[in-house]
């Protein structure tokens, strides 16, 4: 692997890169909603130009992210790896976004040139189809589900049929509401964009029924009332609002209620290997940091080694003993514990020895430990020269 590709891979896997992409996606969602809501009541030529600039910057950043991921992963891993479906989805959205941006520039150039002939309706219909790419870019926020564990668990529970128990935790209910808000936002932007473009193309006069459509806030309220009984479905259909959003939301709510009524607890994380590995690493790192802090307190912060007297003094403090017992380490036999931690048998325990020794003592005995103990017993009884401490 070349140095440049190795550097690119470290960049795309770094937390800073993930946070930066997250910020760009959230920025895209916010600007998209503001643009659709503001431009719904304005003519095509009256839309502020800074929306186009923001859209161009977002598309450029998305394109740079895609190219960097493609270079870091390589073509084979990008198109055939574990994340291939997300990569293909990103590629499709960015290609449509580039096409939509190019079309915006073409329309702006045609208007600035002062052409007497207006843009043909066929071109406008094509533009309306391509402009959906701007709304679809907001769906990229779903890719962040793997970084937000509660949302990811909820989605996996709905899709895989694993039984969950939302009543045991208010946090689960909160993340359910977050998921519904994301769906409200996505569908509201999509439908407002469609209806607004259709009204511009057909030159439809805004009537009382249509006035409530080209507003994102009205879309959100309509979707909410449709699934909670505040509005009859026939009224929403007369307003030309697609029933797809209501159907999706009702099905998701029904699935959540069905899963919440099951008696078994949620164990979705065990089915998700990536999430399980992430949580295990977080737990391991937290334990290592706690042990390092404990060693610093035992040594007084001035020494890098701990003697058996210092360890025995620390074990008289209930807080230290309770911490070790919480990790599954018995601190009653201080002498035995010190010998197990003193790997080089020099009478002093260094910080790395303390952390490594405690991590080995955490939990129950593993098969590797039992096999090693059996082997060492055989070697010791046979006085084999291969015996090593």
XYZ file of C-alpha atoms in Angstrom, residues 134-275:
142
model
C -31.114 17.926 -3.736
C -33.811 16.472 -1.503
C -32.364 12.974 -1.764
C -29.038 14.262 -0.477
C -30.759 14.728 2.843
C -31.330 10.985 3.051
C -27.554 10.630 3.447
C -28.157 11.414 7.101
C -29.342 7.804 7.438
C -25.718 6.756 6.948
C -24.982 8.288 10.343
C -27.141 5.649 12.019
C -24.070 3.485 12.551
C -22.542 6.288 14.651
C -25.699 6.866 16.731
C -26.202 3.615 18.611
C -29.772 4.182 19.920
C -31.113 5.039 16.457
C -29.258 2.129 14.878
C -30.639 -0.319 17.436
C -34.159 0.971 16.816
C -33.887 0.632 13.031
C -32.360 -2.850 13.274
C -35.162 -3.907 15.615
C -37.812 -2.745 13.153
C -36.167 -4.365 10.142
C -34.988 -7.661 11.619
C -37.959 -8.337 13.880
C -35.900 -8.528 17.054
C -38.019 -7.985 20.143
C -37.499 -4.791 22.086
C -38.940 -3.339 25.256
C -39.362 0.396 24.931
C -41.365 0.682 28.160
C -38.237 -0.119 30.213
C -36.440 3.021 29.083
C -37.614 6.508 28.198
C -34.458 6.952 26.120
C -35.748 4.428 23.583
C -38.969 6.407 23.225
C -36.974 9.590 22.710
C -34.938 8.051 19.876
C -38.171 6.787 18.320
C -39.398 10.373 18.197
C -36.084 11.451 16.655
C -36.500 8.847 13.920
C -40.060 10.036 13.212
C -38.882 13.656 13.033
C -36.272 12.658 10.459
C -38.968 10.965 8.380
C -41.282 13.978 8.710
C -38.474 16.252 7.575
C -37.454 14.120 4.569
C -40.987 13.585 3.251
C -41.964 17.202 3.910
C -39.041 18.508 1.855
C -39.681 16.013 -0.944
C -43.376 16.806 -1.308
C -42.926 20.567 -1.000
C -40.268 20.498 -3.718
C -42.481 18.413 -6.030
C -45.603 20.526 -5.586
C -43.745 23.835 -5.890
C -42.076 22.831 -9.159
C -45.367 21.506 -10.534
C -47.112 24.797 -9.745
C -44.380 26.755 -11.510
C -44.524 24.561 -14.603
C -48.292 24.482 -14.940
C -48.720 28.136 -13.873
C -51.443 27.056 -11.446
C -53.168 29.815 -9.482
C -52.811 29.262 -5.772
C -56.211 28.263 -4.432
C -57.286 27.703 -0.887
C -56.458 24.000 -1.083
C -53.013 24.519 -2.578
C -51.971 27.293 -0.230
C -51.203 24.821 2.528
C -48.990 22.630 0.343
C -45.875 24.642 -0.580
C -44.830 25.131 3.026
C -42.583 22.694 4.866
C -44.229 23.555 8.183
C -47.673 22.732 6.758
C -46.337 19.453 5.356
C -45.016 18.434 8.770
C -48.333 19.302 10.433
C -50.308 17.446 7.747
C -48.227 14.281 8.112
C -48.507 14.420 11.887
C -52.296 14.919 11.819
C -52.735 12.154 9.241
C -51.136 9.507 11.475
C -52.654 10.745 14.755
C -56.285 11.109 13.641
C -56.300 14.906 13.509
C -57.122 14.906 9.783
C -59.184 12.636 7.601
C -57.120 10.815 4.971
C -59.520 11.920 2.245
C -58.768 15.562 3.065
C -55.050 14.978 2.681
C -55.615 13.107 -0.600
C -57.725 15.984 -1.934
C -54.734 18.205 -1.254
C -52.602 16.007 -3.511
C -50.366 14.843 -0.681
C -48.869 11.432 -1.396
C -50.152 8.683 0.856
C -46.715 6.998 0.789
C -45.389 9.014 3.730
C -48.452 8.280 5.863
C -48.241 4.582 4.988
C -44.551 4.381 5.926
C -45.061 6.206 9.208
C -48.092 4.130 10.196
C -46.273 0.881 9.400
C -43.236 1.957 11.438
C -45.363 3.023 14.405
C -47.304 -0.230 14.259
C -44.078 -2.217 14.171
C -42.645 -0.314 17.137
C -45.802 -0.885 19.201
C -45.780 -4.584 18.314
C -42.143 -4.940 19.342
C -42.680 -2.964 22.535
C -45.431 -5.351 23.632
C -43.137 -8.370 23.579
C -41.910 -9.615 26.987
C -38.268 -10.229 26.042
C -35.598 -7.565 26.403
C -33.747 -5.996 23.544
C -30.562 -7.729 22.419
C -30.139 -6.134 19.017
C -26.535 -5.163 19.559
C -25.458 -8.811 19.594
C -26.648 -9.160 15.987
C -24.650 -6.160 14.842
C -20.971 -7.058 14.771
C -19.734 -3.543 14.072
C -21.746 -2.056 16.915
